[in-house]
Amino acid sequence: MITIENLTKIYNTPGGKIRAIDNLTLHVEKGQTFGVIGLSGAGKSSLVRCINMLEKPTAGKIFVDGQEITALRGPQLRAARRKIGMIFQHFNLLSSRTAFGNVAFPLEIAGVPKEKIKAKVTQLLEVVGLADKAHAYPAQLSGGQQQRVGIARALANDPKVLLCDEPTSALDPHTTRSILTLLKDINRSLGLTILLITHEMRVITEICDMVAVIEDGRIIEQGPVVEVFMHPRAATTRNFVSTVMNVEVPEAVQRRLATREDGERTQLLRLKFLGEAATRPAISSVVRECGVAINILAGNIDCLQDTPFGVLIVELIGDPPERRRALARLAATGLSIEVIEDV
Amino acid sequence: MFENLGPLWPQICKATWETVYMTLVSVLFATVIGLPMGVILVLTDRGHILESRLVNTVLGWFVNIGRSFPFIILMVAIIPFTRLVVGTFIGTTGAIPPLVVAAAPFVARMVETSLKEVDWGVIEAALSVGASAWQVVYKVLLPEALPGLVLGTTITTINVLGYTAMAGVVGGGGLGDLAVRYGFQRYMPDVMVVTVIILIVMVQVLQSLGDWLARKVNRR
Ligand SMILES: Nc1ncnc2c1ncn2[C@@H]1O[C@H](COP(=O)(O)OP(=O)(O)OP(=O)(O)O)[C@@H](O)[C@H]1O
Ligand SMILES: [Mg+2]
C-alpha cells in the first residue's frame, strides 16, 4: 500500500546540509499497522511528512496505493492527499471551528455538498465517540477529545492510508491507550493501512503488527513486532525493548549473588516466552523431572496485542549435568533462553 | 465660556460627519488594498506555501516606502494621483486617496503580522487534506487570525482618525480642521475643547467596539 524507494531528504540550513533521511526503503502492506520507532532527530517526522509531500523528498520515489506520489504536482497532488489521512502530535485543529466544523473541513475542501457533509460528519463523530461534543470548540475539549476530532477529520474523505505522527505523545497514559484502541478498531473495521511513528515502544506493542527502527535516517532493523521484540539485534532496538520490559537483574539480587559461596552450583538465566509457552507450566515440570531448583528473581509479563509475552530472570540451582538437562528441557518447550554470565 | 458653540453647532456636526466619513471610507479602501498585500506577503515568505523571494522582496519594499512617508508630505506629493483617481485634490473626497495610500501599507503589515500568528501545524493539516493555497487563505488563515485582524483594524481606524486631522491642509474639513481654524486661529478655546472631546469619545468607542468584537470572535 505504501512503498518507499531509496528516499533521501536533505534540509539546507544556514548551518549546512542535514541529511534527515538517508536512502531509505520501506514497504507497508495493505491493512497493516506499521510502526516506525526512533529516537528524537532520527528522521521519523521527515519520513511521514514526505509520504504526503508536506516535505519534498530530495531523492527517491514514494508510491501510495500504486500511485507515484512523488511525481504529482498541483491539483493531482491535492487529489491524492485526500486519500492519505494524517493525524498530528499537537492535533492541529482549527481553533475557529467546532468539532463538527473541523471534521467538515476536508469535505468542504473536496467540494462535497452540504447535506452529505452533515450526514458524514455526524457518522464520523459517532465513530470516534464524540457525538455529544459536535458543537464544542477545540479549546473546550481535552487533549484526548481533540485527537479524536483529529482522527475523525483524517477519516473524512475515506482515505486508504492513515499517517500518524506521534499521535499520543501529548497525552497521558490512560488517554494514550484509548486513542490507540480507537486506531486499532478503525484499522480492523475499515481495513485502513496505518503508518504510525513514535518514540515509545509501548505504542508499538499496543497496536502495531510490524515495526521498523529508524536511526540517523536509516532503517536499522525491521520485522513483525513479535519477532523484533523477542530477538532485538541492534543496540537501539534493545534499548527500546527494555523500556517496556525491564528485565535486568535487580541490584539487591546482584549483591546477594556476589557474596555467596556455592556460586559453582548456580546459573542465572533470562527466559523469554511467547504465546503458548507462557501458558504451559514449563518451569514446574522441569523442576519435577530434572532434580534442579529454580528460583524466580525478577520478571515481567505483558501482552503484545493478543499474545502473552514474558521475561523471567531465574536462578537455576543444581549440579552441572542436571543443569544441562534442565536447559535442554526448557529449550524444548519453546522458551528462548539466555545464560547471563557476569553477575 | 461656551458662547461660540451655539452658532457653530451646525459646523461642528458637519465636521464630525466629515471625520467619520473620511475615516470609514479610507479604512474600507485601505483594507481592500492592504489585505491582499498582507496575504501575499505571508504566502510568499520563506518556507510558506507560495514562497517567492522576488514577489516578497518587491512588495515588502513597496510597503515600506509607503509607510516611511510622513503623511503631510505624502498628501502633497500624490496630488496628481489624487486628481487622477477622484477628479479633485481638495475637499473631503480629495483627502481620501492620500489617507488610503497612507493606511494601506499599514493594513498590509498588520495583516501580515496577524496571519503569521496562525500555527503552522494548522496550515499543514489543511494541506494534508488537499487544500489549495486559496482555500488555505480563506478557510484557515483569515478565520484563524480573525481576532488579531479585528484588533489590527481597530488600530488602523484610530490611526486614520488621527490622520484626518491633517486632511484640513487640503481643505478636507473634519474635526481637526475645525479645531485649527476656529479653536486655534480665531482663538475659540470652547470649539477646541469640544472637538477634542468628540475625538476622544470616538477613539474610546472604536477601541471598545474592537475589543468586544475581537473577544466575540475569539474561540481560543
Ligand atoms: N524543516 C527543517 N529544516 C531543517 N532541518 C530539519 C527540519 N526538519 C527536521 N530537520 C532536521 O532533520 C533531522 C530529523 O528530524 P525529524 O523531525 O524528522 O526527526 P524526528 O525523528 O521526528 O524527531 P522527534 O522525535 O524529535 O520529532 C533532525 O536533525 C532535524 O534537526
Ligand atoms: Mg518528529
Coordinates of C-alpha atoms in Angstrom, one line a residue, chain A residues 91 93 130 133 136-149 170-172 175:
Chain A
F91 CA -3.8 17.7 16.9
L93 CA -7.3 21.6 14.8
L130 CA -17.8 12.5 20.3
K133 CA -19.3 17.3 21.5
A136 CA -17.7 22.3 21.2
Y137 CA -14.6 24.4 20.1
P138 CA -11.2 22.7 20.4
A139 CA -10.4 25.0 23.4
Q140 CA -13.3 23.4 25.2
L141 CA -12.0 19.8 24.6
S142 CA -9.4 17.7 26.4
G143 CA -6.3 16.5 24.5
G144 CA -7.8 13.1 24.0
Q145 CA -11.0 14.5 22.7
Q146 CA -9.1 16.9 20.4
Q147 CA -7.1 13.9 19.0
R148 CA -10.4 12.1 18.4
V149 CA -11.6 15.1 16.3
A170 CA 1.0 14.8 24.1
L171 CA -1.4 12.5 26.0
D172 CA -1.4 10.8 29.4
T175 CA -5.8 8.6 27.1

